[in-house]
Every structure is written in structure tokens, then in C-alpha cells.
XYZ file of C-alpha atoms in Angstrom:
218
model
C 108.932 127.477 168.981
C 111.778 129.578 169.081
C 112.961 131.916 166.527
C 116.137 133.419 165.668
C 115.730 136.185 163.816
C 119.976 137.106 163.779
C 120.295 133.820 162.013
C 120.228 135.054 158.134
C 122.059 132.103 156.439
C 119.151 129.425 157.746
C 117.618 127.306 154.834
C 114.957 124.798 154.953
C 115.508 121.616 152.552
C 113.036 120.726 150.566
C 112.205 117.013 151.977
C 108.984 116.198 150.481
C 107.035 116.461 147.716
C 104.872 119.764 149.348
C 108.342 121.432 150.082
C 109.704 121.013 146.601
C 106.622 122.189 145.274
C 106.721 125.308 147.228
C 110.803 125.432 146.788
C 110.063 125.360 142.950
C 107.097 127.868 142.964
C 109.034 130.168 144.556
C 111.996 129.466 142.483
C 110.309 130.515 139.327
C 108.421 134.039 140.732
C 112.593 134.993 141.312
C 113.524 134.018 137.982
C 110.988 135.560 136.489
C 111.902 139.226 138.767
C 115.496 138.668 138.099
C 115.190 138.674 134.464
C 112.363 141.684 134.302
C 114.764 143.840 137.232
C 118.332 142.297 136.708
C 120.248 144.609 139.843
C 117.597 147.283 139.809
C 116.893 146.174 143.351
C 114.363 148.681 144.894
C 112.250 148.753 141.667
C 112.499 144.538 142.283
C 111.395 145.502 145.950
C 108.798 147.087 145.122
C 107.166 144.206 142.951
C 108.474 141.625 145.118
C 107.017 142.925 148.398
C 103.516 143.432 146.974
C 103.787 139.362 147.090
C 105.347 138.834 150.074
C 102.631 140.921 151.987
C 100.027 138.279 150.531
C 100.548 135.190 152.513
C 100.335 136.577 156.105
C 97.338 137.799 155.105
C 95.417 135.138 153.692
C 96.688 132.099 156.365
C 95.327 135.042 159.238
C 92.157 134.966 157.147
C 91.692 131.303 156.959
C 93.134 130.835 160.181
C 90.379 132.555 161.574
C 87.788 131.122 159.473
C 89.024 127.575 161.341
C 89.245 128.727 164.583
C 85.725 129.807 164.509
C 84.580 126.608 162.618
C 86.325 124.721 165.477
C 85.643 126.925 168.507
C 89.037 126.879 168.888
C 91.363 129.489 170.605
C 93.842 130.952 167.948
C 96.802 130.963 170.506
C 97.948 134.088 169.085
C 98.162 133.517 165.573
C 96.099 135.317 163.806
C 97.870 138.902 165.310
C 101.270 137.250 163.786
C 100.663 136.583 160.886
C 98.617 139.849 160.410
C 102.013 141.540 161.612
C 103.729 139.482 158.983
C 101.487 141.560 156.687
C 101.691 144.587 158.280
C 105.589 144.498 158.194
C 105.892 143.452 154.551
C 103.543 146.327 153.314
C 106.044 148.779 155.236
C 108.824 147.421 153.380
C 106.898 148.210 150.239
C 105.969 151.775 151.461
C 110.166 152.291 152.466
C 111.537 152.056 148.851
C 108.423 153.645 147.578
C 109.298 156.615 149.776
C 112.548 156.666 147.281
C 111.772 155.430 143.733
C 108.498 155.698 142.556
C 107.272 152.628 140.641
C 106.601 153.441 136.329
C 103.665 152.253 134.576
C 105.106 149.105 133.671
C 105.943 148.210 137.211
C 102.613 148.912 138.499
C 101.114 146.705 135.651
C 103.407 144.039 136.939
C 102.183 144.662 140.470
C 98.419 144.123 139.161
C 99.360 141.015 137.496
C 101.199 139.140 139.730
C 99.394 140.802 143.003
C 95.827 138.840 142.004
C 97.230 135.861 140.505
C 99.330 135.579 143.460
C 96.647 136.569 145.947
C 94.270 133.861 144.492
C 96.824 130.544 143.503
C 97.792 130.999 147.351
C 94.421 131.050 148.621
C 93.747 127.999 146.511
C 96.877 126.394 147.802
C 96.135 127.331 151.648
C 92.934 126.050 151.391
C 94.059 122.791 150.218
C 97.038 122.491 152.103
C 97.921 125.089 154.872
C 101.628 123.501 155.398
C 102.529 124.239 151.604
C 100.963 127.468 151.735
C 103.643 128.167 154.823
C 106.590 126.249 153.270
C 105.906 128.751 150.088
C 105.121 131.618 152.948
C 108.748 130.505 154.092
C 110.761 130.223 151.137
C 109.489 133.408 149.856
C 111.153 135.279 152.829
C 114.673 133.280 152.517
C 114.464 134.119 149.040
C 113.967 137.962 150.159
C 116.981 137.173 153.033
C 119.380 136.545 150.288
C 118.027 139.217 147.589
C 118.428 141.713 150.231
C 121.653 141.016 151.691
C 123.217 141.190 148.239
C 121.996 144.723 148.324
C 123.460 145.399 151.260
C 126.720 143.916 150.093
C 126.697 146.156 146.862
C 126.033 149.510 148.923
C 128.888 148.609 150.844
C 130.978 148.062 148.238
C 129.826 151.570 146.766
C 127.854 149.707 143.713
C 124.750 150.689 144.709
C 123.932 154.473 146.282
C 123.103 154.775 149.472
C 120.566 157.826 150.211
C 119.264 158.715 153.673
C 116.110 156.433 154.959
C 113.078 157.828 154.828
C 111.324 159.205 157.647
C 108.849 156.058 157.482
C 111.835 153.924 158.148
C 113.232 155.755 160.834
C 109.692 155.748 162.714
C 109.534 152.312 162.152
C 112.732 151.061 163.164
C 113.480 153.359 165.710
C 116.654 154.247 163.901
C 118.961 157.368 164.673
C 117.695 160.458 162.287
C 120.446 160.229 160.246
C 120.499 156.634 159.500
C 121.101 155.681 155.760
C 119.101 153.523 153.366
C 121.743 150.834 154.708
C 120.178 150.742 158.393
C 116.959 150.218 157.093
C 117.419 147.451 154.860
C 119.589 145.971 158.156
C 116.289 146.083 159.974
C 114.391 144.405 156.858
C 116.451 141.910 157.083
C 115.930 140.557 160.024
C 112.122 141.245 159.576
C 112.875 138.780 156.236
C 114.412 136.243 158.441
C 111.873 136.319 161.760
C 109.001 135.889 158.649
C 111.315 132.913 157.354
C 111.499 130.871 160.414
C 107.990 131.325 161.968
C 106.465 129.938 158.580
C 109.121 126.962 158.036
C 108.479 126.142 161.597
C 104.827 126.449 161.199
C 105.035 124.011 158.178
C 107.301 121.585 160.421
C 104.109 121.759 163.217
C 101.505 120.711 160.740
C 103.498 118.068 159.211
C 104.112 116.796 162.629
C 100.318 116.488 163.371
C 99.728 119.530 165.281
C 96.743 121.523 164.637
C 98.365 124.517 166.193
C 101.638 125.006 167.275
C 102.450 127.074 170.089
C 103.339 130.734 170.094
C 106.805 131.836 168.829
C 109.675 132.564 171.296
C 111.903 135.271 169.465
C 115.298 135.303 170.481
C 116.622 139.031 169.602
């Protein structure tokens, strides 16, 4: 499995019923986020990243249990999926260090995360392929959203404060890095998550029990 995290335009066209269900579910989440937050990108990101961190953790947990039941090696996938969840948490904390969520946003997070975690857990139990496809489309939308945000910063329509220390340390950015530099790094992360999950779903659709470990192109 070869992954090119520099390709920010890739889109998986829904082909099966499972794909279309995943695509529409993610579209509904993005629609609601758009209604609630509009162009308030940082606040929108804070809420959506609490959801985006769920699929990797769910997949890692259930894959761990599957490997125990079948007594097979995970081929490195549990660590890959846990790293995905951890990276999404870092994305969240970068924006929380700039803008603190208000009470309404905290309530939205409480409701949305609880609903999404339980729904995704059930979906993954019934169809791991659909679970990974959902994660792929979540990351696709994140690539689009962060890309729009970055363009607005570059055009002067959004402010570009200094990058938080967490972002500088995590992505090894220069000391004078700005938020736009952190968003550029986040875009690569999201493209990586997109391709990993779509490729995993494709492998499951092709009858593979576990795909080979991802080969990441820098």
C-alpha cells in the first residue's frame, strides 16, 4: 500500500452502497458544522477534531480484539491507527491553544462526540469497510476545509497568529512559524489519513483480511 500525502486533491468516488452511506453520513456532519459555525474556522475545527479523532481509536481497538481472537499479527496497523487518533488530538490542541471553546461549543462537543463514537463503533462492528470509508471521507472534508482556511489566511481575510509552541515542537517548525505553517502540516496529516483509510477499505472490499503496511511517500 503506497500513500502519497502530498496529493491534496484526491477524492474517492463512491461506488458501492457502503461507500454512498459513508459519504452521505459525513456530508450530513459537515452540513451541520457549516450551519453552526460558518467561516469561524478555528471554532469549527475544534468541534470537528473531537469527532475526527474517534475513527482511529475505534478501528485500533476493534482490530486489536480481532487479532487476539484470530491469533494473527496486526502487521503494524494497530500502531498506525492509534497514531492517527493521536495526531487528530494534536490538531485539536493546537487550535484550543489559540481559541478557547465557549459553553455552547463544549455542549456541542459533548453531544456530537458521544453520538459519533457510539454510532461509529456499531458501524465498524457491522462493517469495518464502511468504518474506514467514513474515516477516509472525514479526512477528505478536513483537507478541503483546511485548504479553504489556508487560502483565506493567505488572502488576508483571516488572521495569521504565531504558531503555538505545541505545533512548532510536534512538526519541527521554525521558531517564527505562523498558524499558516501549522495548517500546511495539518493538511499533509489529513491527506495521509484519507489515503490510509480509503486504501484499507479498498483492501477489505477486495477480500484481504489485513492489507500490507502503508508505504508513505513524502
